[in-house]
Amino acid sequence: MDIEEIQKEIVEEFSIYDDWMDKYNYLIELGKEMPAMDPKYRTDQYLIDGCTSRVWIHAELDDEGKMIITADSDAIITKGIVALLIRVFSGHSPEEIKDAELTFIDEVGLKENLSPTRANGLLSMVHQIRMYALAFYTKQQSGKKE
Amino acid sequence: MLDVEKIRKDFPILGQQVYGKPLVYLDNGATTQKPTIVLETIERLYNKENSNVHRGVHHLSNVTTENYEAARKTVQDFIHAEHAHEIIFTHGTTSSINAVAFSFGERYVQAGDEIIVSGMEHHANIVPWQMLCERKGAILKVLPVTEKGDLQLEKLDDLISEKTKLLAVTQVSNVLGTINPVKKIVKIAHAHNVPVLIDGAQGIQHEKTDVQETDCDFYVFSGHKIYGPTGIGVLYGKEKWLNEMPPYQGGGDMIKKVTFEKTIYEDLPLKFEAGTMNYIGAIGLGKAIEYLQKTGFDDIIAREQELEEYATSRLMQIPGLRIFGTSDHKTGIVSFLIGDIHPYDTGMILDKLGVAVRTGHHCAEPLVESYGITGTVRASFAFYNTKEEVDILYNALLKVIEMLG
């Protein structure tokens, strides 16, 4: 599935919930289920500057040149959001990730809560993932030229 | 006794719903809501009286100048300053502290000197002093805080040295709600000839302030935290200091005479009010203070303490809830965490239930980190809040535990 299809799938999943509490419970569930991050990346180097909760993001390339993202947060709702971002982005090529449009946040009806403000650091998270993608993409391109 | 029903009608914003739930506004430590009289005053001023102060020969300018100076007088009376010209209008607490840090620092602070702050200060009462210390090669020292959230006053004598140039301390902690014994602090500092700045940002609205009785050298606060408009603040300074200190901003209205060779500054207070001031904000602040006095400031103080105590007793019934700041002298603020639930998660769920609180480090990172945590949930009260609203908070927190516990 490409990034757009995954986003559509998430929107569909959320569409069965009509009140905020179910949506949040789902996010909390996702946060709890998210695989643990390798503790060696839970350091200041991988910390995203959020305002009220801490988020760590790490990305690396696998053998096929796809970006593998792992992350963690000390707040469970934030962790649920990060889990969704990982589901959308992780496993895709840096080129896809750097150009991808992020639409699902609006469409799942969480926009007013998860608006890209400094409070939840969503914008910073997405920015950090794109920065990783751009760095890996640039590296891949220069590798091709050599 | 305050008639809360009637009071709430004076604050139209409180009557609204968020996410279909009645708004429970418990973030008064961040900013307070404005009574209709303040809003109407601002509208009337822009509609009928707007004109720049201290400049015009014309009618409107005179009217506005009179109102502006009357607001200065209102502030003077409210904090019981000796002279009206000891009241300088600024943009807020932060700009007041920065002004003192710059002007006082320029005049009196040299390399090797010391400035003392307390361990419970807001960043606004830390960073300007740090910047001053960096500029001058001075040293910032910290008066520690007990686990309960009281200043360790017994350590102040030893902390002060011959190099100490100023002590800056908050009247009320914005995280813990502790009311500091400012009069006692000033007495200790003055015994060593050290002047004191009191940060009144969280104190002015909850405590009766008398700068002459306290004998503090500087007192600063923000208009928006005492039901006035945003963008207006006050710097009170004893005449003697303000006269000796150089202005921190140059411009129009602060001068007697300008030539390219030399400028003669105006007398107080204008020396510290360069450029066009927020005169409408100042007049709005004056109205807010009048409103509080008319409502009964003693009753307001009593009510906010009562709300804080009721909230404390109610929240303590919640299993796993830990309150930060358990001083015997508290007002207006309850900071807490439930178990290991992150304050951000708590705040998000409370928000959806209509309850507005603040979460995080509350711009007091050193204090919050001293408890080994990264943040708290803070409920902060104003006299327009009700016990029913505290009960709504209580029930909302039970819901938080149900979802996140």
XYZ file of C-alpha atoms in Angstrom:
551
model
C 0.000 0.000 0.000
C 1.261 3.481 -0.712
C 1.133 6.363 1.743
C -2.133 7.677 0.383
C -3.849 4.300 0.624
C -2.747 3.814 4.205
C -4.157 7.199 5.110
C -7.468 6.249 3.500
C -7.504 3.045 5.507
C -6.957 4.970 8.774
C -9.736 7.392 7.900
C -12.046 4.430 7.312
C -11.142 2.874 10.652
C -11.891 6.085 12.470
C -15.169 6.596 10.635
C -16.916 3.968 12.770
C -16.384 6.111 15.865
C -18.813 8.946 16.158
C -17.811 10.442 19.443
C -14.499 11.838 20.616
C -14.159 9.425 23.487
C -14.111 6.398 21.207
C -11.553 8.100 18.996
C -9.371 8.883 21.976
C -9.766 5.397 23.382
C -8.600 4.080 20.007
C -5.586 6.426 20.079
C -4.808 5.316 23.634
C -5.053 1.688 22.474
C -2.666 2.389 19.582
C -0.276 4.132 21.958
C -0.270 1.163 24.317
C 0.249 -1.335 21.512
C 3.072 0.506 19.811
C 6.254 -1.592 19.797
C 8.863 -0.325 22.212
C 11.646 1.785 20.828
C 15.240 0.654 21.270
C 16.150 2.415 24.548
C 19.442 3.626 23.092
C 17.448 6.069 20.951
C 15.474 7.456 23.900
C 18.061 10.188 24.319
C 18.168 13.933 23.862
C 19.683 13.454 20.423
C 16.418 11.961 19.145
C 14.104 14.140 21.238
C 11.658 16.362 19.377
C 11.025 19.768 20.861
C 7.392 19.567 21.846
C 5.837 21.754 24.502
C 4.163 19.471 26.984
C 5.106 15.920 26.068
C 8.346 14.369 24.990
C 8.681 12.492 21.702
C 11.676 10.578 20.413
C 11.936 9.627 16.739
C 14.587 7.536 15.043
C 14.782 6.492 11.404
C 17.104 4.252 9.442
C 17.212 2.644 6.000
C 16.694 -1.081 5.576
C 18.413 -3.242 2.950
C 15.875 -2.237 0.309
C 16.383 1.471 0.908
C 13.075 1.902 2.764
C 12.865 4.146 5.787
C 12.133 2.341 9.054
C 10.832 4.693 11.747
C 10.637 3.936 15.445
C 9.410 6.349 18.094
C 8.235 6.783 21.638
C 6.523 9.359 23.813
C 5.942 9.761 27.529
C 2.309 10.761 26.883
C 0.017 7.979 25.732
C -2.259 10.028 23.457
C 0.803 11.515 21.774
C 2.155 7.983 21.430
C -1.057 6.988 19.669
C -0.609 9.826 17.207
C 3.018 8.832 16.638
C 1.874 5.237 16.046
C -0.399 6.506 13.272
C 2.428 8.537 11.736
C 4.684 5.467 11.779
C 1.966 3.385 10.168
C 1.623 5.995 7.423
C 5.297 6.672 6.751
C 7.465 3.767 7.921
C 8.503 1.227 5.277
C 8.352 3.678 2.402
C 11.193 5.161 0.402
C 12.611 8.505 1.479
C 11.492 9.935 -1.865
C 7.854 8.986 -1.223
C 7.962 10.273 2.339
C 9.501 13.622 1.556
C 6.818 14.390 -1.038
C 3.823 12.835 0.710
C 0.864 14.967 1.664
C -0.486 14.376 5.149
C -4.262 14.405 5.004
C -5.565 11.872 7.518
C -5.322 14.106 10.621
C -7.950 16.432 9.154
C -10.077 13.643 7.801
C -10.359 11.525 10.940
C -11.971 14.496 12.637
C -9.143 15.055 15.059
C -7.971 18.253 13.502
C -9.229 20.526 16.250
C -7.541 18.392 18.878
C -4.446 17.402 17.034
C -3.860 20.647 15.249
C -0.216 21.197 14.491
C 0.514 23.363 17.473
C 3.469 23.253 19.738
C 1.307 21.732 22.454
C 1.293 18.278 20.938
C 4.360 18.694 18.778
C 2.595 17.075 15.809
C 4.065 19.570 13.391
C 7.546 19.013 14.801
C 7.127 15.246 14.517
C 6.100 15.420 10.873
C 8.882 17.901 10.185
C 11.444 15.590 11.785
C 10.269 12.603 9.734
C 10.482 14.679 6.546
C 13.981 15.858 7.522
C 15.063 12.233 7.880
C 13.539 11.454 4.494
C 15.240 14.384 2.834
C 18.619 13.480 4.334
C 18.313 9.826 3.261
C 17.036 10.827 -0.175
C 19.969 13.207 -0.736
C 22.350 10.476 0.358
C 20.728 7.958 -1.997
C 20.912 10.384 -4.926
C 24.573 11.186 -4.373
C 25.224 7.425 -4.024
C 23.680 6.875 -7.469
C 25.881 9.516 -9.098
C 29.107 7.985 -7.853
C -20.484 37.614 50.529
C -20.078 37.509 46.783
C -23.088 36.835 44.584
C -21.431 34.404 42.181
C -24.421 34.156 39.856
C -24.385 37.892 39.419
C -20.607 38.026 39.067
C -20.590 35.384 36.348
C -22.969 37.525 34.327
C -20.279 40.209 34.315
C -18.013 37.800 32.413
C -19.889 36.872 29.234
C -17.192 34.447 28.036
C -17.916 32.104 30.958
C -21.425 31.326 29.741
C -20.356 29.457 26.624
C -20.072 25.783 25.812
C -17.075 23.949 24.403
C -17.568 20.608 22.625
C -21.184 20.823 23.790
C -20.166 21.029 27.457
C -20.346 24.078 29.710
C -16.962 25.789 29.827
C -15.186 25.310 33.145
C -12.369 27.832 33.001
C -9.660 26.866 35.485
C -6.687 28.433 33.720
C -6.818 31.798 35.452
C -3.137 31.604 36.315
C -2.397 31.897 32.603
C -4.864 34.703 32.022
C -8.103 35.913 33.561
C -11.339 36.746 31.763
C -12.500 40.339 31.384
C -15.635 41.835 32.919
C -18.075 43.644 30.633
C -17.126 47.003 32.119
C -13.546 46.579 30.862
C -14.707 45.459 27.422
C -17.173 48.331 27.167
C -14.529 50.801 28.258
C -12.141 49.664 25.545
C -14.861 49.864 22.914
C -15.967 53.303 24.084
C -12.402 54.594 24.077
C -11.808 53.521 20.486
C -15.258 54.719 19.415
C -15.313 58.072 21.119
C -12.118 59.141 22.804
C -9.112 57.657 21.057
C -6.264 60.103 20.864
C -2.582 59.962 21.758
C -1.625 61.000 25.277
C 0.620 63.856 26.412
C 0.823 65.314 22.935
C -2.211 67.090 21.667
C -3.541 70.523 22.318
C -6.938 69.247 21.367
C -9.907 68.017 23.351
C -9.643 64.260 22.748
C -5.959 64.167 23.576
C -6.641 65.963 26.835
C -9.474 63.609 27.754
C -7.354 60.528 27.062
C -4.367 61.976 28.924
C -6.583 62.619 31.937
C -7.972 59.077 31.832
C -4.490 57.625 31.432
C -3.148 59.538 34.406
C -6.267 58.629 36.403
C -5.488 54.958 35.688
C -1.979 55.527 37.039
C -3.555 56.931 40.188
C -5.897 53.936 40.454
C -2.906 51.584 40.284
C -1.030 53.735 42.796
C -3.894 53.509 45.283
C -4.408 49.791 44.643
C -0.828 48.869 45.562
C -0.543 51.802 47.956
C 2.499 53.433 46.377
C 3.677 56.700 47.850
C 3.721 58.587 44.543
C 1.838 58.249 41.263
C 5.097 58.816 39.369
C 6.455 55.602 40.865
C 3.968 53.735 38.654
C 5.437 53.034 35.196
C 3.243 51.418 32.572
C 4.864 48.605 30.573
C 3.666 45.713 28.409
C 3.463 43.279 31.289
C 5.389 41.539 34.051
C 8.034 40.253 31.656
C 8.774 43.664 30.193
C 8.779 45.221 33.678
C 11.388 42.749 34.929
C 13.462 43.162 31.788
C 13.332 46.932 32.261
C 14.653 46.669 35.818
C 17.252 44.062 34.855
C 18.545 46.430 32.189
C 18.285 49.825 33.885
C 19.220 48.723 37.385
C 21.924 46.503 35.934
C 23.435 49.331 33.898
C 23.630 51.556 36.923
C 24.656 49.213 39.726
C 25.846 45.786 38.565
C 29.445 44.995 37.758
C 31.589 41.927 37.121
C 31.668 39.639 40.146
C 28.439 41.030 41.627
C 25.573 38.737 42.545
C 21.856 38.625 41.889
C 19.651 36.276 43.931
C 16.446 34.673 42.696
C 14.434 31.901 44.328
C 14.065 28.308 43.173
C 10.362 28.783 42.469
C 10.614 31.595 39.931
C 8.845 31.804 36.597
C 11.251 31.996 33.649
C 10.390 35.708 33.398
C 12.066 36.210 36.770
C 15.090 34.075 35.895
C 16.112 34.717 32.303
C 16.349 38.561 32.391
C 18.690 38.247 35.413
C 20.699 35.556 33.668
C 21.029 37.858 30.666
C 22.147 40.677 32.961
C 24.706 38.379 34.598
C 26.052 37.342 31.204
C 26.279 40.960 30.106
C 28.097 42.104 33.212
C 29.983 38.991 34.266
C 27.843 38.782 37.396
C 26.679 35.623 39.200
C 23.125 34.327 39.645
C 22.450 32.634 42.986
C 19.360 30.679 43.971
C 17.448 30.568 47.254
C 16.256 26.947 47.566
C 12.686 25.704 48.072
C 11.495 22.964 50.440
C 9.629 19.847 49.274
C 6.395 21.424 50.571
C 7.016 24.426 48.384
C 8.210 27.041 50.880
C 11.288 29.206 50.468
C 14.166 28.182 52.731
C 14.306 31.621 54.280
C 16.758 30.552 56.958
C 19.338 30.246 54.171
C 18.850 33.775 52.876
C 21.169 35.454 55.369
C 24.067 33.244 54.326
C 23.258 33.520 50.638
C 23.498 37.302 50.682
C 27.034 38.630 50.457
C 28.622 42.026 50.071
C 28.493 41.416 46.337
C 24.705 40.932 46.267
C 23.077 43.724 44.296
C 19.446 42.625 44.133
C 17.023 39.909 45.234
C 14.151 39.013 42.895
C 11.387 36.801 44.233
C 7.802 35.962 43.416
C 4.870 36.938 45.629
C 2.904 33.778 44.763
C 4.303 30.719 42.968
C 2.634 30.159 39.589
C 3.128 26.396 39.936
C 2.654 25.669 43.638
C 0.376 28.503 44.737
C 2.652 29.257 47.699
C 2.223 32.759 49.126
C 5.710 33.919 50.038
C 6.289 36.054 53.147
C 7.498 38.994 51.083
C 7.564 41.471 53.955
C 9.883 39.211 55.913
C 12.062 38.618 52.848
C 12.423 42.347 52.259
C 13.343 42.876 55.898
C 16.138 40.304 55.733
C 17.452 41.691 52.435
C 17.300 45.291 53.618
C 19.280 44.387 56.733
C 22.093 43.717 54.236
C 21.222 46.793 52.139
C 20.024 44.609 49.269
C 17.021 45.926 47.317
C 14.172 43.537 46.451
C 12.011 43.089 43.368
C 8.691 41.314 43.919
C 7.126 39.518 40.947
C 3.431 40.111 41.547
C 2.155 38.346 38.411
C 0.365 35.676 40.482
C 0.017 37.740 43.631
C -1.671 40.983 42.639
C -5.037 39.268 41.951
C -5.071 37.038 45.055
C -3.441 39.167 47.731
C -3.761 42.642 49.130
C -0.608 44.430 48.054
C 0.892 47.339 49.927
C 4.290 48.258 48.539
C 4.977 50.737 51.338
C 4.185 48.291 54.097
C 6.131 45.540 52.327
C 8.857 48.112 51.692
C 9.872 46.343 48.457
C 11.970 48.363 46.041
C 10.277 47.135 42.875
C 6.923 45.472 42.309
C 5.766 44.252 38.910
C 2.567 42.747 37.537
C 0.507 42.189 34.371
C -2.880 43.680 33.606
C -4.265 40.562 31.947
C -3.881 38.450 35.079
C -6.045 40.849 37.063
C -9.040 40.990 34.703
C -7.565 43.819 32.625
C -6.544 43.850 28.970
C -3.481 42.067 27.586
C -0.399 44.050 26.671
C -0.416 46.324 29.707
C 1.703 45.892 32.796
C 3.054 47.826 35.709
C 6.479 48.515 37.081
C 6.452 50.091 40.504
C 9.811 51.351 41.702
C 10.790 53.497 44.640
C 11.379 57.046 43.456
C 14.984 57.004 44.598
C 15.844 54.012 42.349
C 13.860 55.169 39.355
C 15.526 58.565 39.503
C 18.991 57.060 39.604
C 18.427 54.367 36.988
C 18.944 55.239 33.306
C 15.972 54.744 30.950
C 15.914 51.416 29.111
C 14.285 52.754 25.970
C 14.751 56.055 24.208
C 12.167 57.797 22.068
C 9.358 60.262 22.080
C 7.594 61.484 25.234
C 10.506 60.507 27.514
C 12.593 63.594 26.796
C 12.709 67.189 27.945
C 15.105 68.376 25.289
C 16.797 66.689 22.355
C 19.792 67.948 20.446
C 22.192 65.857 18.416
C 24.808 66.470 21.090
C 22.795 65.547 24.149
C 19.293 64.630 25.309
C 17.794 65.609 28.646
C 15.354 62.975 29.906
C 11.915 63.693 31.271
C 11.101 63.321 34.950
C 9.299 60.257 36.300
C 7.243 58.496 35.154
C 7.694 59.628 31.552
C 11.428 58.914 31.576
C 10.509 55.216 31.462
C 7.599 55.515 29.022
C 9.212 55.997 25.622
C 7.007 56.068 22.541
C 3.254 55.725 22.368
C 2.124 53.787 25.400
C -0.738 51.303 25.540
C -2.929 54.006 27.063
C -6.157 52.182 26.265
C -4.775 49.096 28.010
C -3.834 51.238 31.001
C -7.285 52.787 31.232
C -8.830 49.310 30.845
C -6.627 48.068 33.687
C -7.802 50.967 35.824
C -11.395 49.934 35.142
C -10.642 46.319 36.049
C -9.178 47.396 39.390
C -12.204 49.616 40.065
C -14.442 46.647 39.276
C -12.589 44.478 41.815
C -12.836 47.149 44.471
C -16.529 47.618 43.824
C -17.102 43.866 43.966
C -15.172 43.699 47.229
C -11.524 42.757 47.028
C -11.421 41.259 50.537
C -14.292 38.942 49.611
C -12.514 38.043 46.363
C -9.345 37.080 48.237
C -11.307 34.988 50.732
C -13.285 33.268 47.990
C -10.209 32.268 45.987
C -8.595 30.748 49.055
C -11.797 28.915 49.794
C -11.904 27.536 46.228
C -8.261 26.445 46.451
C -8.917 24.688 49.766
C -12.099 23.031 48.513
C -10.331 21.862 45.347
C -7.426 20.509 47.398
C -9.718 18.530 49.710
C -11.760 17.217 46.773
C -8.774 16.228 44.629
C -7.089 14.495 47.556
C -9.991 12.018 47.511
C -8.825 10.813 44.105
C -6.690 7.675 44.463
C -3.126 8.120 43.240
C -3.394 11.887 42.956
C -0.364 13.805 44.180
C -0.454 17.543 44.844
C 2.686 19.607 44.284
C 2.941 22.525 46.655
C 1.530 21.828 50.093
C 2.566 25.001 51.875
C 0.383 26.224 54.733
C 0.112 29.528 52.886
C -1.440 28.979 49.483
C -3.931 30.580 47.180
C -5.600 30.147 43.842
C -3.535 27.305 42.402
C -3.554 23.500 42.680
C -0.867 21.580 40.751
C -1.128 17.806 40.565
C -0.429 14.528 38.807
C -2.480 11.315 38.874
C -0.362 8.177 39.193
C 1.930 7.986 36.207
C -0.583 9.527 33.799
C 1.144 12.187 31.731
C -0.170 15.723 32.406
C -0.650 16.266 28.690
C -2.943 13.236 28.438
C -4.935 14.446 31.437
C -5.220 17.933 29.939
C -6.409 16.574 26.575
C -9.223 14.548 28.141
C -10.209 17.374 30.507
C -10.399 19.701 27.519
C -12.878 17.414 25.796
C -14.970 17.481 28.965
C -15.058 21.278 28.853
C -12.480 21.818 31.590
C -9.674 24.244 30.712
C -6.464 23.688 32.691
C -2.802 24.220 31.987
C -0.373 21.348 31.620
C 3.403 21.246 31.414
C 6.217 22.997 33.209
C 4.337 26.326 33.484
C 7.441 28.268 32.420
C 9.152 27.254 35.658
C 11.321 24.361 34.492
C 13.912 24.480 37.302
C 11.180 24.217 39.956
C 9.188 21.489 38.195
C 12.317 19.446 37.494
C 13.335 19.694 41.159
C 10.382 17.371 41.838
C 11.805 14.873 39.349
C 8.924 15.387 36.914
C 8.520 17.113 33.542
C 5.224 18.808 34.240
C 1.994 18.981 36.198
C -1.670 19.654 35.596
C -2.547 23.039 37.063
C -6.014 24.208 38.010
C -6.033 27.904 38.880
C -9.027 29.712 40.285
C -10.669 33.096 40.073
C -13.498 34.444 42.192
C -15.981 33.746 39.394
C -15.340 29.997 39.685
C -17.729 27.866 41.707
C -17.577 24.789 43.895
C -19.772 23.082 41.284
C -16.989 23.681 38.777
C -14.519 22.058 41.158
C -16.893 19.092 41.310
C -16.969 18.950 37.514
C -13.153 18.875 37.555
C -13.278 16.068 40.124
C -15.641 13.968 38.026
C -13.677 14.715 34.855
C -10.532 13.429 36.562
C -12.324 10.190 37.437
C -13.098 9.872 33.725
C -9.406 10.475 32.929
C -8.477 7.603 35.239
C -11.096 5.398 33.633
C -9.627 6.065 30.179
C -5.946 6.228 30.980
C -5.383 4.558 34.342
